[in-house]
Amino acid sequence: DGGITQSPKYLFRKEGQNVTLSCEQNLNHDAMYWYRQDPGQGLRLIYYSQIVNDFQKGDIAEGYSVSREKKESFPLTVTSAQKNPTAFYLCASREGQLYGYTFGSGTRLTVV
Amino acid sequence: QKEVEQNSGPLSVPEGAIASLNCTYSDRGSQSFFWYRQYSGKSPELIMFIYSNGDKEDGRFTAQLNKASQYVSLLIRDSQPSDSATYLCVPRGNQFYFGTGTSLTVIP
């Protein structure tokens, strides 16, 4: 079955450490997205990519970086510059701008 | 002004009742909407899409769109405890914006 796989499900980061969240899709979607969700809050867009080797910043891109070397993969790196990274991270994809999102199951990141 | 306004709730209904979730929107150019459901601690899931005035039914769910009054609704008939979740109304043209949605609790 097609879908989006995020890993790991839980991730712990030490102060000053960079960590990378994985997102893989086999839906053949061109567009992929990263959102962050804090408790009781809505989703906030971090980065998105509409095509391989191209990506754009969202509303809260500071302290994050992405790459899109393959259509299927859109990893997110949370750098040490992100001072408050504890949150639920959601990767999504869609067929085009007028289609609904398919979300992965998320990665819960905690700073220890 | 936010493009879409939803009552954040929480909305509580007894099991078997009709739950009514409502959104109003400000952009008259918005032609269609998605409804997502998000269970606590889980990722959102697309459950309905409506693009024309009137009702769209899918099982126990009915989406309603009224372009003249600029509101969109989701009705859940015969509500079940498993329907307890947050429901998000998202305009098709601006899916970058996800509000906090409406939290629904169905009481057994």
Short mmCIF file of C-alpha atoms in Angstrom, two decimals:
data_model
loop_
_atom_site.label_atom_id
_atom_site.label_comp_id
_atom_site.label_asym_id
_atom_site.label_seq_id
_atom_site.Cartn_x
_atom_site.Cartn_y
_atom_site.Cartn_z
CA ASP A 1 0.00 0.00 0.00
CA GLY A 2 1.17 3.52 -0.76
CA GLY A 3 1.89 5.91 2.03
CA ILE A 4 4.34 8.05 3.92
CA THR A 5 6.83 6.62 6.37
CA GLN A 6 8.37 8.78 9.04
CA SER A 7 11.15 7.61 11.29
CA PRO A 8 11.94 7.44 14.05
CA LYS A 9 8.65 7.66 15.91
CA TYR A 10 10.38 9.12 18.97
CA LEU A 11 13.64 11.04 19.01
CA PHE A 12 15.63 12.57 21.82
CA ARG A 13 18.06 15.37 21.18
CA LYS A 14 20.76 16.68 23.45
CA GLU A 15 21.50 20.34 23.65
CA GLY A 16 23.68 21.51 20.75
CA GLN A 17 23.05 18.41 18.69
CA ASN A 18 21.74 18.20 15.13
CA VAL A 19 19.21 15.49 14.40
CA THR A 20 17.63 14.34 11.15
CA LEU A 21 14.05 13.18 10.74
CA SER A 22 13.34 10.84 7.88
CA CYS A 23 10.35 11.05 5.52
CA GLU A 24 9.81 8.64 2.64
CA GLN A 25 6.78 8.34 0.36
CA ASN A 26 5.81 5.84 -2.33
CA LEU A 27 2.77 7.74 -3.56
CA ASN A 28 4.64 9.27 -6.50
CA HIS A 29 3.69 12.73 -5.24
CA ASP A 30 5.76 15.67 -6.41
CA ALA A 31 5.05 17.91 -3.43
CA MET A 32 6.24 17.21 0.11
CA TYR A 33 5.93 19.22 3.30
CA TRP A 34 7.16 19.44 6.86
CA TYR A 35 4.94 20.76 9.63
CA ARG A 36 5.50 21.28 13.30
CA GLN A 37 2.76 20.94 15.91
CA ASP A 38 3.06 22.09 19.51
CA PRO A 39 0.58 20.90 22.16
CA GLY A 40 -2.86 22.43 21.66
CA GLN A 41 -1.71 24.32 18.59
CA GLY A 42 -2.32 24.10 14.88
CA LEU A 43 0.18 22.90 12.30
CA ARG A 44 2.89 25.34 11.25
CA LEU A 45 4.74 24.99 7.98
CA ILE A 46 8.51 24.57 8.21
CA TYR A 47 9.58 23.78 4.62
CA TYR A 48 8.02 22.47 1.46
CA SER A 49 9.23 21.13 -1.84
CA GLN A 50 7.23 20.97 -5.03
CA ILE A 51 9.88 19.27 -7.12
CA VAL A 52 13.17 17.46 -6.73
CA ASN A 53 16.17 19.70 -5.94
CA ASP A 54 13.94 22.63 -5.04
CA PHE A 55 12.40 23.68 -1.73
CA GLN A 56 10.98 26.78 -0.07
CA LYS A 57 10.89 28.10 3.47
CA GLY A 58 7.66 28.08 5.36
CA ASP A 59 6.62 30.25 8.28
CA ILE A 60 9.09 28.84 10.81
CA ALA A 61 12.14 27.68 8.85
CA GLU A 62 14.77 29.15 11.17
CA GLY A 63 16.87 26.43 12.78
CA TYR A 64 15.80 23.79 10.27
CA SER A 65 17.19 22.53 6.98
CA VAL A 66 15.94 20.13 4.31
CA SER A 67 17.07 18.43 1.13
CA ARG A 68 15.17 16.90 -1.77
CA GLU A 69 17.56 14.78 -3.76
CA LYS A 70 14.98 12.14 -4.62
CA LYS A 71 11.27 12.38 -5.30
CA GLU A 72 10.55 9.85 -2.58
CA SER A 73 12.57 11.42 0.21
CA PHE A 74 12.40 14.73 2.09
CA PRO A 75 14.51 14.60 5.28
CA LEU A 76 14.37 17.38 7.85
CA THR A 77 17.39 18.33 9.97
CA VAL A 78 16.77 20.11 13.24
CA THR A 79 19.92 22.07 13.93
CA SER A 80 21.34 23.35 17.18
CA ALA A 81 20.15 26.81 16.11
CA GLN A 82 16.57 25.72 16.78
CA LYS A 83 16.28 26.69 20.44
CA ASN A 84 12.95 25.08 21.21
CA PRO A 85 12.68 21.97 19.06
CA THR A 86 10.48 19.85 21.32
CA ALA A 87 7.37 19.21 19.22
CA PHE A 88 5.48 16.76 17.03
CA TYR A 89 6.83 16.81 13.46
CA LEU A 90 4.62 15.83 10.57
CA CYS A 91 5.65 15.07 7.02
CA ALA A 92 3.03 15.22 4.29
CA SER A 93 2.73 14.91 0.57
CA ARG A 94 0.10 15.62 -2.05
CA GLU A 95 -0.43 15.10 -5.72
CA GLY A 96 -0.73 18.79 -6.47
CA GLN A 97 -1.74 22.13 -5.00
CA LEU A 98 -5.45 21.41 -5.29
CA TYR A 99 -5.32 18.00 -3.64
CA GLY A 100 -5.55 17.02 -0.01
CA TYR A 101 -2.58 16.00 2.07
CA THR A 102 -1.49 12.54 3.04
CA PHE A 103 0.37 12.67 6.34
CA GLY A 104 2.94 10.38 7.85
CA SER A 105 2.48 9.13 11.41
CA GLY A 106 4.82 11.78 12.79
CA THR A 107 8.01 12.02 14.83
CA ARG A 108 7.90 13.23 18.40
CA LEU A 109 11.12 15.09 19.21
CA THR A 110 12.16 15.85 22.77
CA VAL A 111 15.16 17.80 24.00
CA VAL A 112 16.89 16.14 26.94
CA GLN B 1 -8.44 38.42 10.25
CA LYS B 2 -7.89 34.70 9.87
CA GLU B 3 -9.03 33.22 6.60
CA VAL B 4 -11.01 30.52 8.39
CA GLU B 5 -12.63 30.70 11.82
CA GLN B 6 -13.60 27.61 13.75
CA ASN B 7 -15.03 27.30 17.21
CA SER B 8 -12.21 25.58 19.07
CA GLY B 9 -14.66 23.90 21.41
CA PRO B 10 -14.53 21.59 23.10
CA LEU B 11 -17.81 20.38 21.71
CA SER B 12 -19.43 17.55 23.63
CA VAL B 13 -22.32 15.44 22.35
CA PRO B 14 -23.88 12.25 23.67
CA GLU B 15 -23.40 9.03 21.77
CA GLY B 16 -25.95 8.68 18.99
CA ALA B 17 -26.53 12.43 18.62
CA ILE B 18 -25.66 14.65 15.66
CA ALA B 19 -22.42 16.61 16.01
CA SER B 20 -22.26 19.85 14.06
CA LEU B 21 -18.89 21.43 13.36
CA ASN B 22 -18.80 24.82 11.70
CA CYS B 23 -16.37 27.09 9.90
CA THR B 24 -16.78 30.58 8.56
CA TYR B 25 -14.41 31.99 6.01
CA SER B 26 -13.53 35.46 4.84
CA ASP B 27 -12.13 34.89 1.36
CA ARG B 28 -14.99 34.90 -1.12
CA GLY B 29 -12.61 33.33 -3.58
CA SER B 30 -12.51 30.13 -1.54
CA GLN B 31 -14.41 27.63 -3.63
CA SER B 32 -13.84 24.38 -1.86
CA PHE B 33 -12.76 22.91 1.43
CA PHE B 34 -11.18 19.88 2.98
CA TRP B 35 -12.09 18.39 6.35
CA TYR B 36 -9.36 16.63 8.28
CA ARG B 37 -9.72 14.60 11.47
CA GLN B 38 -6.89 14.41 14.00
CA TYR B 39 -7.02 12.01 16.90
CA SER B 40 -5.07 13.02 19.97
CA GLY B 41 -1.38 12.31 19.46
CA LYS B 42 -1.87 11.23 15.86
CA SER B 43 -1.45 12.84 12.46
CA PRO B 44 -4.34 14.46 10.56
CA GLU B 45 -6.37 12.37 8.15
CA LEU B 46 -8.35 13.69 5.20
CA ILE B 47 -12.00 12.67 5.56
CA MET B 48 -14.08 14.91 3.29
CA PHE B 49 -13.80 17.30 0.38
CA ILE B 50 -16.56 19.67 -0.74
CA TYR B 51 -16.41 21.99 -3.72
CA SER B 52 -19.98 22.93 -4.57
CA ASN B 53 -22.87 24.52 -2.76
CA GLY B 54 -25.06 22.12 -0.90
CA ASP B 55 -24.39 18.84 0.84
CA LYS B 56 -22.00 15.99 0.27
CA GLU B 57 -22.65 12.79 2.14
CA ASP B 58 -20.24 9.98 2.97
CA GLY B 59 -21.62 7.43 5.38
CA ARG B 60 -22.39 9.14 8.68
CA PHE B 61 -20.59 12.32 7.57
CA THR B 62 -22.18 15.20 5.66
CA ALA B 63 -20.23 18.24 4.53
CA GLN B 64 -22.17 21.39 3.74
CA LEU B 65 -20.99 24.45 1.86
CA ASN B 66 -22.86 27.74 1.63
CA LYS B 67 -20.90 30.18 -0.50
CA ALA B 68 -23.39 33.02 -0.13
CA SER B 69 -23.11 32.95 3.65
CA GLN B 70 -19.46 31.86 3.60
CA TYR B 71 -19.71 28.95 5.93
CA VAL B 72 -18.86 25.29 5.73
CA SER B 73 -20.07 22.60 8.10
CA LEU B 74 -19.45 18.98 8.94
CA LEU B 75 -22.30 16.96 10.40
CA ILE B 76 -21.66 13.63 12.04
CA ARG B 77 -24.79 11.55 12.48
CA ASP B 78 -25.11 8.82 15.10
CA SER B 79 -21.94 10.07 16.78
CA GLN B 80 -19.70 7.40 18.27
CA PRO B 81 -17.00 7.67 20.94
CA SER B 82 -14.52 6.82 18.17
CA ASP B 83 -15.44 10.13 16.51
CA SER B 84 -13.84 11.99 19.42
CA ALA B 85 -11.07 13.98 17.76
CA THR B 86 -10.16 17.43 16.51
CA TYR B 87 -11.67 18.38 13.17
CA LEU B 88 -9.96 20.87 10.89
CA CYS B 89 -11.57 22.86 8.12
CA VAL B 90 -9.02 23.85 5.44
CA PRO B 91 -9.61 25.90 2.29
CA ARG B 92 -8.45 24.15 -0.83
CA GLY B 93 -6.58 27.13 -2.18
CA ASN B 94 -4.56 27.76 0.96
CA GLN B 95 -3.72 24.46 2.52
CA PHE B 96 -0.61 25.81 4.16
CA TYR B 97 -2.86 27.13 6.92
CA PHE B 98 -4.16 24.68 9.50
CA GLY B 99 -5.98 26.26 12.40
CA THR B 100 -6.46 24.63 15.77
CA GLY B 101 -9.74 23.06 14.64
CA THR B 102 -12.72 22.05 16.75
CA SER B 103 -12.28 19.45 19.47
CA LEU B 104 -15.19 16.98 19.61
CA THR B 105 -15.89 14.62 22.48
CA VAL B 106 -18.62 12.00 22.12
CA ILE B 107 -19.82 10.89 25.53
CA PRO B 108 -20.87 7.23 25.84
#
